[in-house]
Tab-separated table of C-alpha atoms in Angstrom:
chain	number	residue	atom	x	y	z
A	1	MET	CA	4.705	29.426	-51.087
A	2	GLN	CA	2.001	28.983	-48.442
A	3	VAL	CA	0.905	25.540	-47.330
A	4	GLY	CA	-2.483	25.000	-45.721
A	5	THR	CA	-5.042	22.291	-45.019
A	6	SER	CA	-8.338	21.627	-46.727
A	7	SER	CA	-10.154	21.505	-43.392
A	8	SER	CA	-11.920	24.589	-42.064
A	9	GLU	CA	-11.075	23.573	-38.481
A	10	ARG	CA	-7.853	24.402	-36.720
A	11	THR	CA	-6.336	23.691	-33.343
A	12	VAL	CA	-5.628	26.648	-31.104
A	13	ALA	CA	-3.866	27.027	-27.773
A	14	ASN	CA	-5.699	25.891	-24.664
A	15	SER	CA	-5.452	29.406	-23.253
A	16	SER	CA	-7.600	30.629	-26.179
A	17	ALA	CA	-10.625	28.632	-25.033
A	18	TYR	CA	-13.804	30.713	-24.875
A	19	ILE	CA	-14.980	28.865	-21.744
A	20	LEU	CA	-12.700	28.006	-18.823
A	21	PRO	CA	-13.678	25.338	-16.264
A	22	PRO	CA	-13.787	26.307	-12.573
A	23	PRO	CA	-10.636	25.964	-10.447
A	24	GLY	CA	-10.143	22.323	-9.583
A	25	GLY	CA	-12.481	21.250	-12.375
A	26	PRO	CA	-11.605	19.105	-15.391
A	27	ALA	CA	-8.574	20.386	-17.243
A	28	VAL	CA	-8.646	21.655	-20.821
A	29	VAL	CA	-6.741	19.202	-23.028
A	30	ALA	CA	-7.435	20.515	-26.568
A	31	VAL	CA	-9.315	23.289	-28.379
A	32	THR	CA	-10.588	23.017	-31.939
A	33	GLU	CA	-11.996	26.098	-33.673
A	34	ARG	CA	-14.080	26.560	-36.805
A	35	THR	CA	-15.222	29.816	-38.375
A	36	TYR	CA	-18.538	30.535	-40.104
A	37	THR	CA	-19.956	33.539	-41.860
A	38	ASN	CA	-21.912	34.555	-38.763
A	39	GLY	CA	-19.708	33.365	-35.915
A	40	ILE	CA	-17.164	30.932	-34.501
A	41	GLN	CA	-17.575	27.488	-32.951
A	42	GLN	CA	-15.143	25.993	-30.457
A	43	ASP	CA	-15.005	22.419	-29.216
A	44	ILE	CA	-13.135	22.452	-25.899
A	45	ALA	CA	-12.074	18.931	-24.898
A	46	LEU	CA	-11.853	18.288	-21.150
A	47	ALA	CA	-10.079	15.576	-19.208
A	48	THR	CA	-12.257	12.457	-19.110
A	49	ASN	CA	-12.421	9.896	-16.322
A	50	SER	CA	-15.166	7.569	-17.520
A	51	SER	CA	-15.552	4.135	-19.070
A	52	LEU	CA	-18.227	5.398	-21.474
A	53	PRO	CA	-17.242	6.049	-25.114
A	54	VAL	CA	-17.679	9.824	-24.807
A	55	GLN	CA	-15.388	12.855	-24.681
A	56	ASN	CA	-16.082	15.431	-22.006
A	57	GLY	CA	-16.104	18.990	-23.234
A	58	PHE	CA	-17.788	22.299	-23.967
A	59	ARG	CA	-19.209	23.282	-27.340
A	60	VAL	CA	-19.396	27.043	-27.654
A	61	ARG	CA	-21.016	28.980	-30.511
A	62	LEU	CA	-20.234	32.659	-30.609
A	63	TYR	CA	-22.570	34.725	-32.819
A	64	GLY	CA	-21.317	38.046	-34.078
A	65	PRO	CA	-19.622	39.859	-36.946
A	66	ILE	CA	-16.554	38.057	-38.308
A	67	LYS	CA	-13.803	39.588	-40.402
A	68	ALA	CA	-13.974	38.683	-44.062
A	69	VAL	CA	-10.487	37.172	-44.103
A	70	ALA	CA	-11.448	34.735	-41.329
A	71	GLU	CA	-15.054	33.865	-42.090
A	72	GLY	CA	-16.090	30.481	-43.379
A	73	GLN	CA	-18.263	29.445	-46.301
A	74	THR	CA	-21.396	28.492	-44.406
A	75	ALA	CA	-23.444	29.930	-41.562
A	76	MET	CA	-24.156	28.446	-38.172
A	77	PRO	CA	-27.730	27.707	-37.175
A	78	GLU	CA	-29.076	30.322	-34.840
A	79	GLN	CA	-29.428	27.818	-32.022
A	80	PHE	CA	-28.704	24.172	-31.222
A	81	GLN	CA	-32.261	23.088	-30.580
A	82	PRO	CA	-35.330	24.834	-29.219
A	83	LEU	CA	-35.601	24.196	-25.493
A	84	ARG	CA	-38.844	22.327	-26.083
A	85	ASN	CA	-36.869	19.847	-28.184
A	86	ILE	CA	-33.868	19.581	-25.890
A	87	ASP	CA	-34.675	15.963	-25.053
A	88	SER	CA	-33.844	14.801	-28.585
A	89	GLU	CA	-30.534	16.643	-28.361
A	90	VAL	CA	-29.752	14.951	-25.054
A	91	ARG	CA	-30.349	11.494	-26.479
A	92	ARG	CA	-28.017	12.205	-29.371
A	93	VAL	CA	-25.022	13.578	-27.474
A	94	VAL	CA	-24.972	10.928	-24.718
A	95	PRO	CA	-25.888	7.621	-26.391
A	96	GLY	CA	-26.728	4.689	-24.172
A	97	MET	CA	-27.183	6.796	-21.042
A	98	PRO	CA	-30.756	7.535	-19.900
A	99	LEU	CA	-30.799	11.195	-18.805
A	100	GLN	CA	-33.531	12.918	-16.837
A	101	ARG	CA	-34.117	16.618	-17.321
A	102	ALA	CA	-34.161	18.688	-14.136
A	103	PRO	CA	-37.497	20.415	-13.462
A	104	PHE	CA	-35.923	23.192	-11.345
A	105	TYR	CA	-35.113	26.781	-12.187
A	106	VAL	CA	-31.379	27.372	-11.757
A	107	GLN	CA	-29.019	30.157	-12.790
A	108	ASN	CA	-25.389	31.142	-12.565
A	109	ARG	CA	-23.653	34.492	-12.957
A	110	TYR	CA	-24.627	34.659	-16.655
A	111	GLY	CA	-28.328	33.882	-16.231
A	112	ALA	CA	-30.628	30.896	-16.309
A	113	PHE	CA	-29.518	27.489	-17.569
A	114	GLY	CA	-30.844	23.938	-17.713
A	115	TYR	CA	-29.387	20.504	-17.306
A	116	ALA	CA	-30.141	16.793	-17.435
A	117	VAL	CA	-28.464	14.031	-15.453
A	118	GLY	CA	-28.340	10.260	-15.516
A	119	ARG	CA	-26.619	7.372	-13.810
A	120	LYS	CA	-25.702	3.906	-14.996
A	121	GLY	CA	-23.783	1.760	-12.567
A	122	ARG	CA	-20.998	3.923	-11.196
A	123	GLU	CA	-21.100	6.274	-14.206
A	124	THR	CA	-22.832	9.641	-13.789
A	125	CYS	CA	-23.369	12.017	-16.718
A	126	LEU	CA	-24.580	15.605	-16.958
A	127	TYR	CA	-25.608	17.593	-20.014
A	128	GLY	CA	-25.893	21.337	-19.428
A	129	PHE	CA	-27.172	23.989	-21.830
A	130	GLN	CA	-27.255	27.775	-21.621
A	131	ASN	CA	-27.748	30.750	-23.921
A	132	ILE	CA	-26.079	33.999	-22.883
A	133	ARG	CA	-27.962	36.934	-24.394
A	134	SER	CA	-28.742	40.396	-23.177
A	135	ARG	CA	-32.344	40.802	-22.037
A	136	GLN	CA	-32.463	44.536	-22.745
A	137	PHE	CA	-32.842	44.175	-26.556
A	138	THR	CA	-31.074	47.413	-27.434
A	139	TRP	CA	-28.805	48.230	-30.344
A	140	ASN	CA	-25.759	48.187	-28.057
A	141	ASP	CA	-26.550	44.752	-26.590
A	142	ARG	CA	-26.412	42.431	-29.568
A	143	GLY	CA	-24.825	39.055	-30.040
A	144	SER	CA	-25.194	35.781	-28.145
A	145	ILE	CA	-23.251	32.782	-26.898
A	146	ASP	CA	-24.628	29.235	-26.907
A	147	ILE	CA	-22.986	26.805	-24.508
A	148	ARG	CA	-23.326	23.054	-24.201
A	149	LEU	CA	-21.523	20.872	-21.647
A	150	ARG	CA	-21.186	17.100	-21.729
A	151	LEU	CA	-19.570	15.700	-18.591
A	152	CYS	CA	-19.347	12.048	-17.507
A	153	GLU	CA	-17.278	10.731	-14.628
A	154	THR	CA	-16.942	7.464	-12.760
A	155	GLY	CA	-18.009	7.642	-9.119
A	156	ALA	CA	-18.992	11.332	-9.265
A	157	THR	CA	-22.123	12.754	-7.654
A	158	GLU	CA	-24.733	14.950	-9.268
A	159	ALA	CA	-23.608	17.946	-7.218
A	160	GLN	CA	-19.972	17.568	-8.297
A	161	LEU	CA	-20.883	17.617	-11.993
A	162	LEU	CA	-23.349	20.471	-11.606
A	163	ALA	CA	-20.655	22.597	-9.931
A	164	VAL	CA	-18.968	22.962	-13.344
A	165	MET	CA	-22.025	24.759	-14.729
A	166	TYR	CA	-21.977	27.136	-11.779
A	167	GLY	CA	-18.265	27.808	-11.792
A	168	TYR	CA	-17.183	28.157	-15.440
A	169	THR	CA	-15.974	31.512	-16.816
A	170	ALA	CA	-16.733	33.026	-20.233
A	171	ASN	CA	-13.434	34.239	-21.643
A	172	VAL	CA	-14.478	35.843	-24.931
A	173	PHE	CA	-15.618	39.095	-26.487
A	174	VAL	CA	-16.056	40.478	-29.990
A	175	ASP	CA	-14.418	43.778	-30.832
A	176	ALA	CA	-17.408	45.162	-32.694
A	177	ALA	CA	-19.839	47.976	-32.023
A	178	GLY	CA	-22.963	46.808	-30.251
A	179	TRP	CA	-21.737	43.275	-29.370
A	180	ASN	CA	-22.513	42.739	-25.696
A	181	PRO	CA	-24.476	39.580	-24.877
A	182	TYR	CA	-23.650	39.954	-21.185
A	183	GLY	CA	-25.781	43.075	-20.757
A	184	GLN	CA	-25.231	45.768	-18.191
A	185	PRO	CA	-23.780	44.842	-14.796
A	186	ALA	CA	-26.417	44.047	-12.188
A	187	ALA	CA	-27.254	46.838	-9.789
A	188	VAL	CA	-26.418	46.624	-6.112
A	189	PRO	CA	-29.398	45.271	-4.113
A	190	GLU	CA	-31.426	48.068	-2.577
A	191	GLY	CA	-30.798	48.461	1.130
A	192	LEU	CA	-27.401	46.768	1.087
A	193	GLY	CA	-25.165	48.586	3.570
A	194	SER	CA	-28.006	50.717	4.961
A	195	PRO	CA	-29.390	50.473	8.488
A	196	GLY	CA	-31.937	47.707	8.688
A	197	PRO	CA	-32.499	44.163	9.906
A	198	ASP	CA	-29.659	41.878	10.908
A	199	VAL	CA	-27.895	39.895	8.197
A	200	TYR	CA	-26.410	36.580	9.225
A	201	PRO	CA	-23.996	34.372	7.289
A	202	THR	CA	-25.925	31.626	5.552
A	203	ALA	CA	-24.766	28.555	3.769
A	204	MET	CA	-25.085	28.119	0.035
A	205	GLY	CA	-28.350	26.793	-1.306
A	206	GLN	CA	-28.877	23.101	-0.809
A	207	LEU	CA	-28.992	21.075	-4.007
A	208	GLU	CA	-32.260	19.349	-4.779
A	209	PRO	CA	-31.111	16.161	-6.517
A	210	VAL	CA	-32.855	14.888	-9.608
A	211	LEU	CA	-31.583	11.323	-9.293
A	212	PRO	CA	-32.257	9.061	-6.309
A	213	PRO	CA	-29.314	8.431	-3.996
A	214	ALA	CA	-26.807	6.001	-5.400
A	215	PRO	CA	-26.683	2.650	-3.574
A	216	ALA	CA	-23.727	2.290	-1.290
A	217	ALA	CA	-20.967	0.154	-2.667
A	218	PRO	CA	-20.564	-3.140	-0.776
A	219	VAL	CA	-17.613	-3.196	1.537
A	220	VAL	CA	-15.382	-6.157	0.853
A	221	ARG	CA	-13.186	-6.972	3.800
A	222	THR	CA	-10.095	-9.020	3.220
A	223	PRO	CA	-9.307	-11.449	6.053
A	224	ARG	CA	-6.269	-10.424	7.947
A	225	ARG	CA	-3.303	-12.660	7.450
A	226	THR	CA	-1.767	-14.100	10.597
A	227	ARG	CA	1.961	-14.075	10.523
A	228	THR	CA	3.557	-17.128	12.157
A	229	VAL	CA	6.921	-16.457	13.707
A	230	ALA	CA	9.186	-19.455	14.144
A	231	PRO	CA	10.661	-19.733	17.655
A	232	ALA	CA	14.235	-18.643	17.867
A	233	VAL	CA	16.693	-21.496	18.311
A	234	ALA	CA	19.432	-20.672	20.776
A	235	ALA	CA	22.917	-21.293	19.513
A	236	PRO	CA	24.765	-24.050	21.375
A	237	VAL	CA	27.115	-22.726	24.053
A	238	GLU	CA	30.632	-24.035	23.748
A	239	LEU	CA	32.231	-24.779	27.119
A	240	PRO	CA	35.858	-23.804	27.579
A	241	GLN	CA	38.370	-26.579	27.260
A	242	PRO	CA	39.987	-27.727	30.533
A	243	VAL	CA	43.415	-26.295	31.192
A	244	GLY	CA	46.158	-28.010	33.229
A	245	PRO	CA	47.555	-31.499	33.759
A	246	ALA	CA	45.253	-34.484	33.899
A	247	VAL	CA	44.533	-35.731	37.468
A	248	PRO	CA	44.311	-39.564	37.761
A	249	PRO	CA	41.433	-41.052	39.776
A	250	PRO	CA	42.164	-42.461	43.266
A	251	PRO	CA	43.110	-46.151	43.657
A	252	ALA	CA	40.376	-48.748	43.828
A	253	ALA	CA	41.214	-49.595	47.492
A	254	VAL	CA	40.625	-46.028	48.587
A	255	ARG	CA	37.300	-45.820	46.749
A	256	THR	CA	36.201	-49.103	48.378
A	257	SER	CA	37.119	-48.005	51.925
A	258	SER	CA	35.336	-44.679	51.424
A	259	ALA	CA	32.151	-46.359	50.252
A	260	ALA	CA	32.211	-48.735	53.274
A	261	VAL	CA	31.887	-45.918	55.829
A	262	THR	CA	28.225	-45.248	56.639
A	263	PRO	CA	26.685	-42.920	59.241
A	264	SER	CA	25.565	-44.631	62.482
A	265	SER	CA	23.142	-42.056	63.783
A	266	PRO	CA	20.202	-40.168	62.279
A	267	ALA	CA	21.954	-36.873	62.826
A	268	ALA	CA	24.943	-38.027	60.813
A	269	SER	CA	22.743	-38.941	57.837
A	270	ASN	CA	22.200	-35.260	57.101
A	271	THR	CA	25.889	-34.483	56.817
A	272	ALA	CA	28.444	-35.217	54.146
A	273	PRO	CA	30.033	-38.684	54.164
A	274	ILE	CA	33.155	-39.049	56.319
A	275	ARG	CA	36.375	-39.926	54.623
A	276	SER	CA	39.125	-41.810	56.461
A	277	VAL	CA	42.472	-40.195	56.989
A	278	SER	CA	44.045	-42.565	54.565
A	279	THR	CA	41.971	-41.133	51.721
A	280	LEU	CA	43.491	-37.705	52.211
A	281	LEU	CA	47.110	-38.852	52.204
A	282	PRO	CA	49.020	-40.697	49.567
A	283	THR	CA	49.516	-44.396	50.072
A	284	VAL	CA	52.813	-45.258	51.718
A	285	PRO	CA	54.640	-48.269	50.288
A	286	ALA	CA	54.921	-51.285	52.554
A	287	ALA	CA	58.747	-51.330	52.432
A	288	SER	CA	59.044	-47.871	53.927
A	289	ARG	CA	56.876	-48.596	56.951
A	290	PRO	CA	58.765	-49.441	60.264
A	291	ALA	CA	58.564	-52.942	61.532
A	292	GLN	CA	56.265	-53.416	64.488
A	293	SER	CA	56.916	-56.125	67.036
A	294	THR	CA	53.467	-56.101	68.466
A	295	PRO	CA	50.506	-56.067	66.079
A	296	ARG	CA	48.008	-53.320	66.572
A	297	SER	CA	44.391	-53.847	66.946
A	298	ALA	CA	41.962	-52.018	64.718
A	299	VAL	CA	40.799	-48.740	66.122
A	300	PRO	CA	37.169	-48.090	65.527
A	301	ILE	CA	36.206	-44.694	64.075
A	302	ALA	CA	34.063	-42.683	66.379
A	303	SER	CA	30.682	-41.501	65.163
A	304	PRO	CA	30.703	-37.998	63.660
A	305	SER	CA	29.643	-35.110	65.809
A	306	ALA	CA	26.139	-33.895	65.114
A	307	SER	CA	27.035	-30.314	65.857
A	308	SER	CA	30.197	-29.881	63.762
A	309	GLY	CA	29.684	-32.513	61.054
A	310	PHE	CA	33.254	-33.743	61.216
A	311	GLY	CA	34.362	-37.104	62.599
A	312	ALA	CA	36.660	-37.125	65.698
A	313	VAL	CA	39.677	-39.382	65.297
A	314	PRO	CA	41.026	-40.632	68.736
A	315	PRO	CA	44.770	-40.741	69.297
A	316	PRO	CA	46.548	-44.062	69.008
A	317	PRO	CA	46.940	-46.071	72.229
A	318	GLU	CA	50.204	-45.902	74.071
A	319	ASN	CA	52.429	-48.968	74.497
A	320	ARG	CA	52.443	-50.019	78.060
């Protein structure tokens, strides 16, 4: 039992597309094919990067003899639209986008073609059309290929879209006698490689745009954020704990006698305060002192020496 669909269209592999985009161009995402009594039509869907409700792609109509087991029930029209009526075709395939037809003569490796472009906001669209047919009109050069391209892209330029029409490759032939819409290969230009004038490398032809230059997008600058860094707080330093026995302060009498000694000369004011001898020795108890028959008179302390900074203590007087 064989199961089929009622539709005359079928999906084929992407590698079976009759037209291949140029390297780096939009990728082929799907290919739908439909057969007629006089040819085959392919809709080649391309990757779309646009906000418009359109699908980028090629529509290819191949005219030629078709095998009876594969032919359809109806015939294709011989052409999409006469070139004089191409404007109505443009308005139908790209709705809502005003397109302007290019007034220039352009051609690619397969011959002359035409195109129309339009821009709306940041959206740019191109509609290209070409008919590949041999110009020799002989019995061995029959058949034709009609090609239409609809291409819309956000932020693209006219030159970027037009490069697809220049760079695509026709990847189809019909295995039938006399089918050759490409014609005979072009002859080598006369004089090429022969002695003659100098030939310098030249750049490719400059594109004459149809549309006016697109206005530059306004540059929105975001204010730079200033990062505030909190000052680092130093960790408190812990001092080492004192080690050893506690030393008691000196007696109150010693502290009083030390505070009573004052320098008597200007030179002595610049030196450290003089301590009495009694402040450097421990206090002797009164019971251990020897009894004295004759009371001693107080011995005044001599003024400190300005040169050494130490006070001179005179010897005690002798008993006479």
